Short mmCIF file of C-alpha atoms in Angstrom, two decimals:
data_model
loop_
_atom_site.label_atom_id
_atom_site.label_comp_id
_atom_site.label_asym_id
_atom_site.label_seq_id
_atom_site.Cartn_x
_atom_site.Cartn_y
_atom_site.Cartn_z
CA UNK A 27 -55.88 -295.96 -77.53
CA UNK A 28 -57.85 -298.51 -75.60
CA UNK A 29 -61.58 -298.28 -76.02
CA UNK A 30 -63.55 -298.15 -72.76
CA UNK A 31 -66.61 -300.25 -72.43
CA UNK A 32 -69.85 -298.44 -72.89
CA UNK A 33 -70.68 -298.60 -69.16
CA UNK A 34 -67.37 -297.02 -68.10
CA UNK A 35 -67.73 -294.18 -70.62
CA UNK A 36 -71.16 -293.30 -69.22
CA UNK A 37 -69.72 -293.40 -65.72
CA UNK A 38 -66.94 -290.95 -66.69
CA UNK A 39 -69.45 -288.54 -68.19
CA UNK A 40 -71.60 -288.75 -65.08
CA UNK A 41 -68.61 -288.00 -62.83
CA UNK A 42 -67.57 -284.98 -64.94
CA UNK A 43 -71.15 -283.67 -64.86
CA UNK A 44 -71.31 -284.11 -61.10
CA UNK A 45 -68.00 -282.26 -60.66
CA UNK A 46 -69.17 -279.37 -62.87
CA UNK A 47 -72.44 -279.16 -60.97
CA UNK A 48 -70.64 -279.12 -57.63
CA UNK A 49 -68.26 -276.37 -58.77
CA UNK A 50 -71.18 -274.31 -60.05
CA UNK A 51 -72.99 -274.68 -56.75
CA UNK A 52 -69.83 -273.72 -54.87
CA UNK A 53 -69.41 -270.60 -56.99
CA UNK A 54 -73.08 -269.69 -56.51
CA UNK A 55 -72.77 -270.13 -52.75
CA UNK A 56 -69.62 -268.00 -52.72
CA UNK A 57 -71.26 -265.27 -54.77
CA UNK A 58 -74.36 -265.43 -52.56
CA UNK A 59 -72.20 -265.16 -49.44
CA UNK A 60 -70.27 -262.23 -50.91
CA UNK A 61 -73.50 -260.48 -51.91
CA UNK A 62 -74.92 -261.07 -48.45
CA UNK A 63 -71.75 -259.72 -46.85
CA UNK A 64 -71.74 -256.73 -49.21
CA UNK A 65 -75.42 -256.05 -48.45
CA UNK A 66 -74.70 -256.21 -44.74
CA UNK A 67 -71.74 -253.84 -45.10
CA UNK A 68 -73.83 -251.53 -47.28
CA UNK A 69 -76.57 -251.48 -44.66
CA UNK A 70 -73.95 -250.79 -41.97
CA UNK A 71 -72.44 -247.99 -44.08
CA UNK A 72 -75.91 -246.54 -44.69
CA UNK A 73 -76.63 -246.60 -40.97
CA UNK A 74 -73.24 -245.02 -40.23
CA UNK A 75 -73.85 -242.39 -42.88
CA UNK A 76 -77.24 -241.63 -41.33
CA UNK A 77 -75.71 -241.32 -37.87
CA UNK A 78 -72.88 -239.14 -39.23
CA UNK A 79 -75.45 -236.92 -40.93
CA UNK A 80 -77.46 -236.63 -37.71
CA UNK A 81 -74.33 -235.78 -35.74
CA UNK A 82 -73.23 -233.17 -38.27
CA UNK A 83 -76.64 -231.46 -38.49
CA UNK A 84 -77.69 -231.52 -34.83
CA UNK A 85 -77.64 -228.10 -33.16
CA UNK A 86 -77.91 -229.26 -29.53
CA UNK A 87 -74.63 -230.24 -27.87
CA UNK A 88 -76.33 -232.77 -25.57
CA UNK A 89 -77.98 -234.41 -28.59
CA UNK A 90 -74.66 -234.48 -30.46
CA UNK A 91 -72.98 -236.20 -27.51
CA UNK A 92 -75.81 -238.74 -27.28
CA UNK A 93 -75.40 -239.61 -30.95
CA UNK A 94 -71.60 -239.85 -30.61
CA UNK A 95 -72.04 -242.38 -27.79
CA UNK A 96 -74.54 -244.26 -29.95
CA UNK A 97 -72.04 -244.30 -32.83
CA UNK A 98 -69.16 -245.72 -30.79
CA UNK A 99 -71.46 -248.25 -29.16
CA UNK A 100 -72.48 -249.53 -32.58
CA UNK A 101 -68.93 -249.56 -34.00
CA UNK A 102 -66.98 -251.03 -31.08
CA UNK A 103 -69.63 -252.95 -29.09
CA UNK A 104 -68.11 -251.95 -25.72
CA UNK A 105 -69.65 -252.45 -22.31
CA UNK A 106 -68.95 -248.88 -21.22
CA UNK A 107 -68.82 -245.57 -23.11
CA UNK A 108 -68.27 -242.32 -21.21
CA UNK A 109 -68.09 -238.81 -22.64
CA UNK A 110 -66.86 -235.80 -20.65
CA UNK A 111 -67.38 -232.42 -22.39
CA UNK A 112 -64.63 -229.83 -21.94
CA UNK A 113 -65.58 -226.15 -22.11
CA UNK A 114 -62.69 -223.68 -22.03
CA UNK A 115 -60.47 -226.25 -20.35
CA UNK A 116 -63.00 -227.10 -17.63
CA UNK A 117 -64.94 -230.41 -17.41
CA UNK A 118 -68.70 -230.38 -17.82
CA UNK A 119 -71.44 -232.92 -17.07
CA UNK A 120 -70.56 -236.58 -17.60
CA UNK A 121 -72.51 -238.51 -20.28
CA UNK A 122 -72.75 -242.25 -21.00
CA UNK A 123 -73.74 -245.50 -19.29
CA UNK A 124 -72.87 -245.30 -15.61
CA UNK A 125 -72.31 -248.16 -13.23
CA UNK A 126 -72.49 -246.27 -9.95
CA UNK A 127 -73.02 -242.52 -10.19
CA UNK A 128 -72.31 -239.52 -12.35
CA UNK A 129 -69.14 -238.71 -10.49
CA UNK A 130 -66.37 -238.01 -12.99
CA UNK A 131 -63.74 -240.81 -12.83
CA UNK A 132 -60.25 -239.68 -11.94
CA UNK A 133 -58.76 -241.37 -14.98
CA UNK A 134 -60.93 -239.22 -17.28
CA UNK A 135 -59.78 -236.08 -15.45
CA UNK A 136 -56.19 -237.26 -15.91
CA UNK A 137 -56.84 -237.60 -19.65
CA UNK A 138 -57.93 -233.97 -19.75
CA UNK A 139 -54.47 -232.94 -18.58
CA UNK A 140 -52.65 -235.11 -21.13
CA UNK A 141 -51.84 -233.74 -24.56
CA UNK A 142 -51.98 -237.07 -26.40
CA UNK A 143 -54.83 -237.85 -28.83
CA UNK A 144 -55.45 -241.25 -27.12
CA UNK A 145 -54.26 -243.50 -24.32
CA UNK A 146 -54.91 -247.12 -23.27
CA UNK A 147 -56.75 -247.78 -20.05
CA UNK A 148 -54.91 -249.31 -17.07
CA UNK A 149 -56.41 -252.73 -17.80
CA UNK A 150 -55.51 -252.36 -21.48
CA UNK A 151 -59.05 -253.49 -22.22
CA UNK A 152 -60.08 -250.12 -23.65
CA UNK A 153 -58.80 -246.67 -24.51
CA UNK A 154 -59.30 -242.95 -23.87
CA UNK A 155 -59.96 -240.69 -26.87
CA UNK A 156 -59.55 -236.93 -27.10
CA UNK A 157 -62.29 -235.16 -29.09
CA UNK A 158 -60.93 -231.88 -30.45
CA UNK A 159 -61.39 -229.36 -33.22
CA UNK A 160 -58.74 -226.89 -34.43
CA UNK A 161 -56.40 -227.73 -31.54
CA UNK A 162 -59.15 -227.08 -28.96
CA UNK A 163 -60.24 -230.01 -26.80
CA UNK A 164 -64.03 -230.15 -26.67
CA UNK A 165 -64.33 -233.52 -24.87
CA UNK A 166 -62.67 -236.79 -23.79
CA UNK A 167 -64.09 -240.31 -24.09
CA UNK A 168 -63.53 -243.62 -22.34
CA UNK A 169 -64.40 -246.77 -24.29
CA UNK A 170 -63.74 -250.03 -22.44
CA UNK A 171 -64.39 -253.82 -22.33
CA UNK A 172 -65.04 -254.74 -25.93
CA UNK A 173 -67.22 -257.68 -26.90
CA UNK A 174 -64.52 -258.64 -29.40
CA UNK A 175 -61.26 -257.64 -27.63
CA UNK A 176 -58.99 -258.95 -30.41
CA UNK A 177 -60.27 -256.07 -32.60
CA UNK A 178 -59.39 -253.32 -30.09
CA UNK A 179 -56.46 -252.00 -32.18
CA UNK A 180 -58.81 -251.77 -35.16
CA UNK A 181 -61.39 -250.01 -32.97
CA UNK A 182 -58.81 -247.46 -31.85
CA UNK A 183 -57.75 -246.74 -35.44
CA UNK A 184 -61.39 -246.30 -36.47
CA UNK A 185 -62.12 -244.06 -33.46
CA UNK A 186 -59.19 -241.76 -34.27
CA UNK A 187 -60.46 -241.36 -37.85
CA UNK A 188 -63.92 -240.17 -36.77
CA UNK A 189 -62.81 -238.14 -33.71
CA UNK A 190 -62.28 -235.03 -35.89
CA UNK A 191 -65.83 -235.25 -37.24
CA UNK A 192 -67.16 -235.57 -33.71
CA UNK A 193 -65.10 -232.54 -32.61
CA UNK A 194 -66.45 -230.50 -35.52
CA UNK A 195 -70.04 -231.46 -34.67
CA UNK A 196 -69.63 -230.50 -31.00
CA UNK A 197 -67.94 -227.21 -31.94
CA UNK A 198 -70.71 -226.34 -34.43
CA UNK A 199 -73.40 -227.12 -31.84
CA UNK A 200 -71.73 -224.78 -29.35
CA UNK A 201 -71.44 -222.04 -31.96
CA UNK A 202 -75.11 -222.44 -32.79
CA UNK A 203 -76.06 -222.20 -29.11
CA UNK A 204 -73.89 -219.10 -28.73
CA UNK A 205 -75.57 -217.66 -31.84
CA UNK A 206 -79.00 -218.32 -30.37
CA UNK A 207 -77.98 -216.58 -27.15
CA UNK A 208 -76.59 -213.64 -29.13
CA UNK A 209 -79.78 -213.44 -31.21
CA UNK A 210 -81.87 -213.43 -28.05
CA UNK A 211 -79.73 -210.64 -26.62
CA UNK A 212 -80.08 -208.71 -29.88
CA UNK A 213 -83.85 -209.19 -29.76
CA UNK A 214 -83.96 -207.84 -26.22
CA UNK A 215 -81.70 -204.94 -27.22
CA UNK A 216 -83.96 -204.20 -30.20
CA UNK A 217 -87.03 -204.23 -27.96
CA UNK A 218 -85.27 -201.87 -25.56
CA UNK A 219 -84.24 -199.61 -28.46
CA UNK A 220 -87.81 -199.58 -29.79
CA UNK A 221 -89.10 -198.64 -26.35
CA UNK A 222 -86.49 -195.89 -26.10
CA UNK A 223 -87.42 -194.71 -29.59
CA UNK A 224 -91.07 -194.49 -28.62
CA UNK A 225 -90.11 -192.58 -25.48
CA UNK A 226 -87.98 -190.24 -27.62
CA UNK A 227 -90.86 -189.62 -30.03
CA UNK A 228 -93.20 -188.94 -27.10
CA UNK A 229 -90.63 -186.56 -25.59
CA UNK A 230 -90.22 -184.67 -28.89
CA UNK A 231 -93.97 -184.46 -29.25
CA UNK A 232 -94.40 -183.05 -25.75
CA UNK A 233 -91.49 -180.64 -26.12
CA UNK A 234 -92.74 -179.40 -29.49
CA UNK A 235 -96.03 -178.49 -27.83
CA UNK A 236 -94.07 -176.69 -25.11
CA UNK A 237 -92.18 -174.73 -27.79
CA UNK A 238 -95.33 -173.71 -29.57
CA UNK A 239 -96.82 -171.97 -26.52
CA UNK A 240 -94.17 -169.20 -26.16
CA UNK A 241 -93.74 -168.98 -29.95
CA UNK A 242 -97.44 -168.29 -30.40
CA UNK A 243 -97.04 -165.49 -27.86
CA UNK A 244 -94.16 -164.00 -29.88
CA UNK A 245 -96.17 -164.20 -33.09
CA UNK A 246 -99.14 -162.64 -31.35
CA UNK A 247 -97.10 -159.66 -30.16
CA UNK A 248 -95.60 -159.32 -33.66
CA UNK A 249 -99.11 -159.07 -35.10
CA UNK A 250 -100.01 -156.45 -32.48
CA UNK A 251 -96.89 -154.42 -33.33
CA UNK A 252 -97.80 -154.46 -37.02
CA UNK A 253 -101.13 -152.82 -36.12
CA UNK A 254 -99.32 -149.98 -34.31
CA UNK A 255 -99.65 -146.87 -36.52
CA UNK A 256 -96.63 -145.21 -34.88
CA UNK A 257 -94.16 -147.74 -36.35
CA UNK A 258 -91.75 -146.39 -38.93
CA UNK A 259 -91.25 -148.10 -42.30
CA UNK A 260 -87.91 -149.63 -41.31
CA UNK A 261 -89.32 -150.88 -37.99
CA UNK A 262 -92.35 -152.34 -39.74
CA UNK A 263 -90.09 -154.28 -42.15
CA UNK A 264 -88.11 -155.65 -39.20
CA UNK A 265 -91.28 -156.75 -37.38
CA UNK A 266 -92.54 -158.40 -40.58
CA UNK A 267 -89.26 -160.31 -40.88
CA UNK A 268 -89.63 -161.31 -37.22
CA UNK A 269 -93.15 -162.56 -37.91
CA UNK A 270 -92.15 -164.55 -41.00
CA UNK A 271 -89.19 -166.08 -39.20
CA UNK A 272 -91.45 -167.05 -36.31
CA UNK A 273 -93.95 -168.61 -38.69
CA UNK A 274 -91.14 -170.59 -40.31
CA UNK A 275 -89.97 -171.75 -36.90
CA UNK A 276 -93.54 -172.78 -36.13
CA UNK A 277 -93.63 -174.85 -39.31
CA UNK A 278 -90.41 -176.59 -38.24
CA UNK A 279 -92.01 -177.42 -34.90
CA UNK A 280 -94.93 -178.94 -36.79
CA UNK A 281 -92.35 -181.07 -38.62
CA UNK A 282 -91.18 -182.36 -35.25
CA UNK A 283 -94.76 -183.36 -34.52
CA UNK A 284 -94.62 -185.42 -37.73
CA UNK A 285 -91.40 -187.13 -36.63
CA UNK A 286 -93.11 -190.51 -36.51
CA UNK A 287 -93.95 -190.17 -40.19
CA UNK A 288 -90.33 -189.36 -40.99
CA UNK A 289 -89.14 -192.47 -39.16
CA UNK A 290 -91.67 -194.57 -41.07
CA UNK A 291 -90.56 -193.02 -44.41
CA UNK A 292 -94.13 -191.88 -44.98
CA UNK A 293 -93.56 -188.15 -45.53
CA UNK A 294 -95.61 -187.03 -48.53
CA UNK A 295 -95.52 -183.79 -50.47
CA UNK A 296 -98.55 -181.60 -49.91
CA UNK A 297 -98.88 -179.19 -52.85
CA UNK A 298 -100.74 -175.96 -52.19
CA UNK A 299 -101.22 -172.76 -54.16
CA UNK A 300 -99.18 -169.75 -53.07
CA UNK A 301 -97.85 -166.51 -54.51
CA UNK A 302 -94.46 -167.28 -55.98
CA UNK A 303 -92.96 -163.75 -55.95
CA UNK A 304 -93.99 -163.13 -52.33
CA UNK A 305 -92.50 -166.48 -51.36
CA UNK A 306 -89.12 -165.61 -52.90
CA UNK A 307 -89.09 -162.09 -51.42
CA UNK A 308 -89.85 -163.38 -47.93
CA UNK A 309 -87.17 -166.05 -48.33
CA UNK A 310 -84.47 -163.58 -49.36
CA UNK A 311 -85.42 -161.14 -46.58
CA UNK A 312 -85.15 -163.89 -43.99
CA UNK A 313 -81.73 -164.98 -45.23
CA UNK A 314 -80.45 -161.38 -45.49
CA UNK A 315 -80.95 -160.99 -41.75
CA UNK A 316 -78.74 -164.01 -41.11
CA UNK A 317 -76.14 -162.89 -43.67
CA UNK A 318 -75.91 -159.42 -42.12
CA UNK A 319 -74.25 -160.85 -39.01
CA UNK A 320 -71.27 -161.86 -41.19
CA UNK A 321 -71.49 -158.70 -43.36
CA UNK A 322 -72.34 -160.79 -46.42
CA UNK A 323 -74.54 -159.76 -49.33
CA UNK A 324 -77.46 -161.89 -50.55
CA UNK A 325 -78.10 -161.61 -54.28
CA UNK A 326 -81.51 -162.72 -55.60
CA UNK A 327 -81.07 -163.41 -59.32
CA UNK A 328 -84.76 -163.85 -60.11
CA UNK A 329 -86.58 -163.19 -63.41
CA UNK A 330 -89.40 -161.34 -61.64
CA UNK A 331 -91.25 -160.51 -64.84
CA UNK A 332 -91.41 -164.18 -65.89
CA UNK A 333 -92.74 -165.48 -62.60
CA UNK A 334 -96.33 -166.74 -62.53
CA UNK A 335 -98.58 -165.13 -59.95
CA UNK A 336 -99.55 -168.46 -58.35
CA UNK A 337 -97.72 -171.76 -58.24
CA UNK A 338 -98.65 -175.22 -57.00
CA UNK A 339 -95.98 -176.78 -54.78
CA UNK A 340 -95.24 -177.94 -51.25
CA UNK A 341 -94.43 -174.49 -49.89
CA UNK A 342 -93.15 -175.68 -46.53
CA UNK A 343 -90.74 -178.26 -47.98
CA UNK A 344 -89.51 -175.90 -50.69
CA UNK A 345 -88.78 -173.19 -48.12
CA UNK A 346 -87.04 -175.72 -45.88
CA UNK A 347 -84.76 -176.97 -48.67
CA UNK A 348 -83.81 -173.51 -49.90
CA UNK A 349 -83.18 -172.20 -46.38
CA UNK A 350 -80.94 -175.17 -45.64
CA UNK A 351 -78.93 -174.55 -48.80
CA UNK A 352 -78.66 -170.81 -48.14
CA UNK A 353 -77.76 -171.33 -44.48
CA UNK A 354 -75.04 -173.74 -45.53
CA UNK A 355 -73.70 -171.25 -48.07
CA UNK A 356 -73.55 -168.47 -45.45
CA UNK A 357 -71.88 -170.82 -42.98
CA UNK A 358 -68.95 -171.51 -45.31
CA UNK A 359 -68.62 -168.01 -46.75
CA UNK A 360 -66.35 -165.51 -44.96
CA UNK A 361 -66.65 -162.58 -47.35
CA UNK A 362 -68.44 -161.66 -50.53
CA UNK A 363 -71.96 -162.70 -51.42
CA UNK A 364 -74.34 -165.64 -51.58
CA UNK A 365 -76.52 -165.90 -54.67
CA UNK A 366 -79.96 -167.45 -55.10
CA UNK A 367 -80.66 -167.90 -58.79
CA UNK A 368 -84.08 -168.87 -60.12
CA UNK A 369 -84.21 -170.01 -63.73
CA UNK A 370 -87.30 -170.74 -65.80
CA UNK A 371 -87.11 -174.01 -67.74
CA UNK A 372 -89.56 -175.83 -69.99
CA UNK A 373 -93.17 -174.81 -70.45
CA UNK A 374 -96.02 -177.18 -71.25
CA UNK A 375 -99.81 -177.34 -71.21
CA UNK A 376 -102.32 -179.56 -69.47
CA UNK A 377 -106.06 -179.27 -69.06
CA UNK A 378 -107.97 -179.46 -65.82
CA UNK A 379 -110.71 -181.85 -66.93
CA UNK A 380 -110.78 -184.51 -64.24
CA UNK A 381 -107.01 -185.05 -64.49
CA UNK A 382 -104.10 -183.70 -62.48
CA UNK A 383 -100.33 -183.52 -63.01
CA UNK A 384 -98.55 -186.74 -62.03
CA UNK A 385 -96.72 -185.05 -59.15
CA UNK A 386 -99.86 -183.60 -57.60
CA UNK A 387 -101.34 -185.50 -54.67
CA UNK A 388 -104.50 -183.42 -54.47
CA UNK A 389 -106.83 -182.50 -57.32
CA UNK A 390 -106.80 -178.89 -58.40
CA UNK A 391 -110.60 -179.05 -58.45
CA UNK A 392 -110.41 -179.10 -54.66
CA UNK A 393 -108.39 -175.88 -54.73
CA UNK A 394 -110.25 -174.13 -57.51
CA UNK A 395 -113.69 -175.64 -57.01
CA UNK A 396 -115.30 -172.63 -58.66
CA UNK A 397 -113.69 -173.43 -62.01
CA UNK A 398 -115.10 -176.36 -63.96
CA UNK A 399 -112.60 -176.39 -66.84
CA UNK A 400 -109.51 -174.25 -67.25
CA UNK A 401 -106.36 -174.29 -69.39
CA UNK A 402 -103.22 -174.25 -67.20
CA UNK A 403 -99.75 -173.25 -68.28
CA UNK A 404 -97.17 -175.36 -66.47
CA UNK A 405 -93.68 -173.92 -65.96
CA UNK A 406 -90.67 -175.55 -64.35
CA UNK A 407 -88.18 -173.55 -62.32
CA UNK A 408 -84.65 -174.40 -61.29
CA UNK A 409 -83.15 -173.09 -58.03
CA UNK A 410 -79.41 -172.63 -57.70
CA UNK A 411 -77.49 -171.49 -54.61
CA UNK A 412 -73.88 -170.43 -55.13
CA UNK A 413 -71.16 -169.00 -52.92
CA UNK A 414 -67.42 -168.22 -53.26
CA UNK A 415 -66.47 -171.02 -50.85
CA UNK A 416 -64.14 -173.96 -51.43
CA UNK A 417 -66.85 -176.05 -53.12
CA UNK A 418 -67.19 -179.84 -53.15
CA UNK A 419 -64.69 -182.32 -54.56
CA UNK A 420 -65.97 -184.19 -57.65
CA UNK A 421 -65.47 -187.59 -56.00
CA UNK A 422 -67.80 -186.54 -53.16
CA UNK A 423 -70.73 -185.45 -55.32
CA UNK A 424 -72.33 -188.92 -55.30
CA UNK A 425 -72.46 -189.08 -51.50
CA UNK A 426 -73.68 -185.61 -50.52
CA UNK A 427 -77.34 -186.65 -50.66
CA UNK A 428 -76.85 -189.69 -48.40
CA UNK A 429 -78.59 -189.41 -45.00
CA UNK A 430 -76.48 -187.63 -42.35
CA UNK A 431 -73.60 -187.19 -44.81
CA UNK A 432 -71.39 -184.14 -44.28
#
């Protein structure tokens, strides 16, 4: 309970203030040091992250190896870093900082034969590290003579943790290089296929011209026979069928000449006017000749009285489609008959006054240029080919119109 003199009380307060100030400064210095250390570690981590990103995204194996060496040099500060790539169990070209030459050291070759993930060097001043991915060795490393040797155990632990990432990067770079080689081979194969395709088209074009020469001779003799007055009615019908069949074959040869358009998916319908009844009669006569070889009947279920005199359609394509369907029906019919049924559907009107039906590529004014304005009656017809064959399974109906589907 003694009362200090005024001078001693001031001294005590000054000492306490000095102690508090010193402690505050010490805490500030500690915090500053910790922040500085954290900033340095953050910068190091950012640099490591950048290097890891570069390693993971590099597509050249040599560049990946260079960055791996750079990474271990920064982490471990060694005097020597060597990297020996292994491709299918065989050593490749040595990478790293060399003292004498690029000759592969024997100790690295010995490491290739070992199955351990790491091994210490003979001097125990460094270690060997196996770089692998999915149990496949893609390289071995030698890291020796550290600047801070007392951290070598820590360096080894750190190296083992990032060895898998390095193995993945090397493996991805090799896959990418293999993919580039495969793409180059595919490009060359495509160029060769394109050249072969052009040669094929040229061959078909030349051969189609060769086919037309004798066919024109056959058609010419058919026309001469039709002018012979001594021909009987039955013989004249047979010659007419021969002529129509030859003309159809000639149209198919013209299709071969347009093969380039087919390959480019540029085939367009070319509507023309033709006599509908004559078209159907010629078609059935042609198919009856083919059916007679199998003793089959061809039935034409056609409403002849309802047929328009002229129709506008792509005559060649329509004949081709119907002949293909009828040929297919005859092919799979052993006895009985094959029926071609033509059914009239909806009827509508449209006027020829500068407009054309949406399916017409050419204007009717080009076909009937003598008519300035005319009312046309448009009829739709459905074609149906039937035979007594086995038919088509319901689950196959969706695929029958796919290209080359059978």
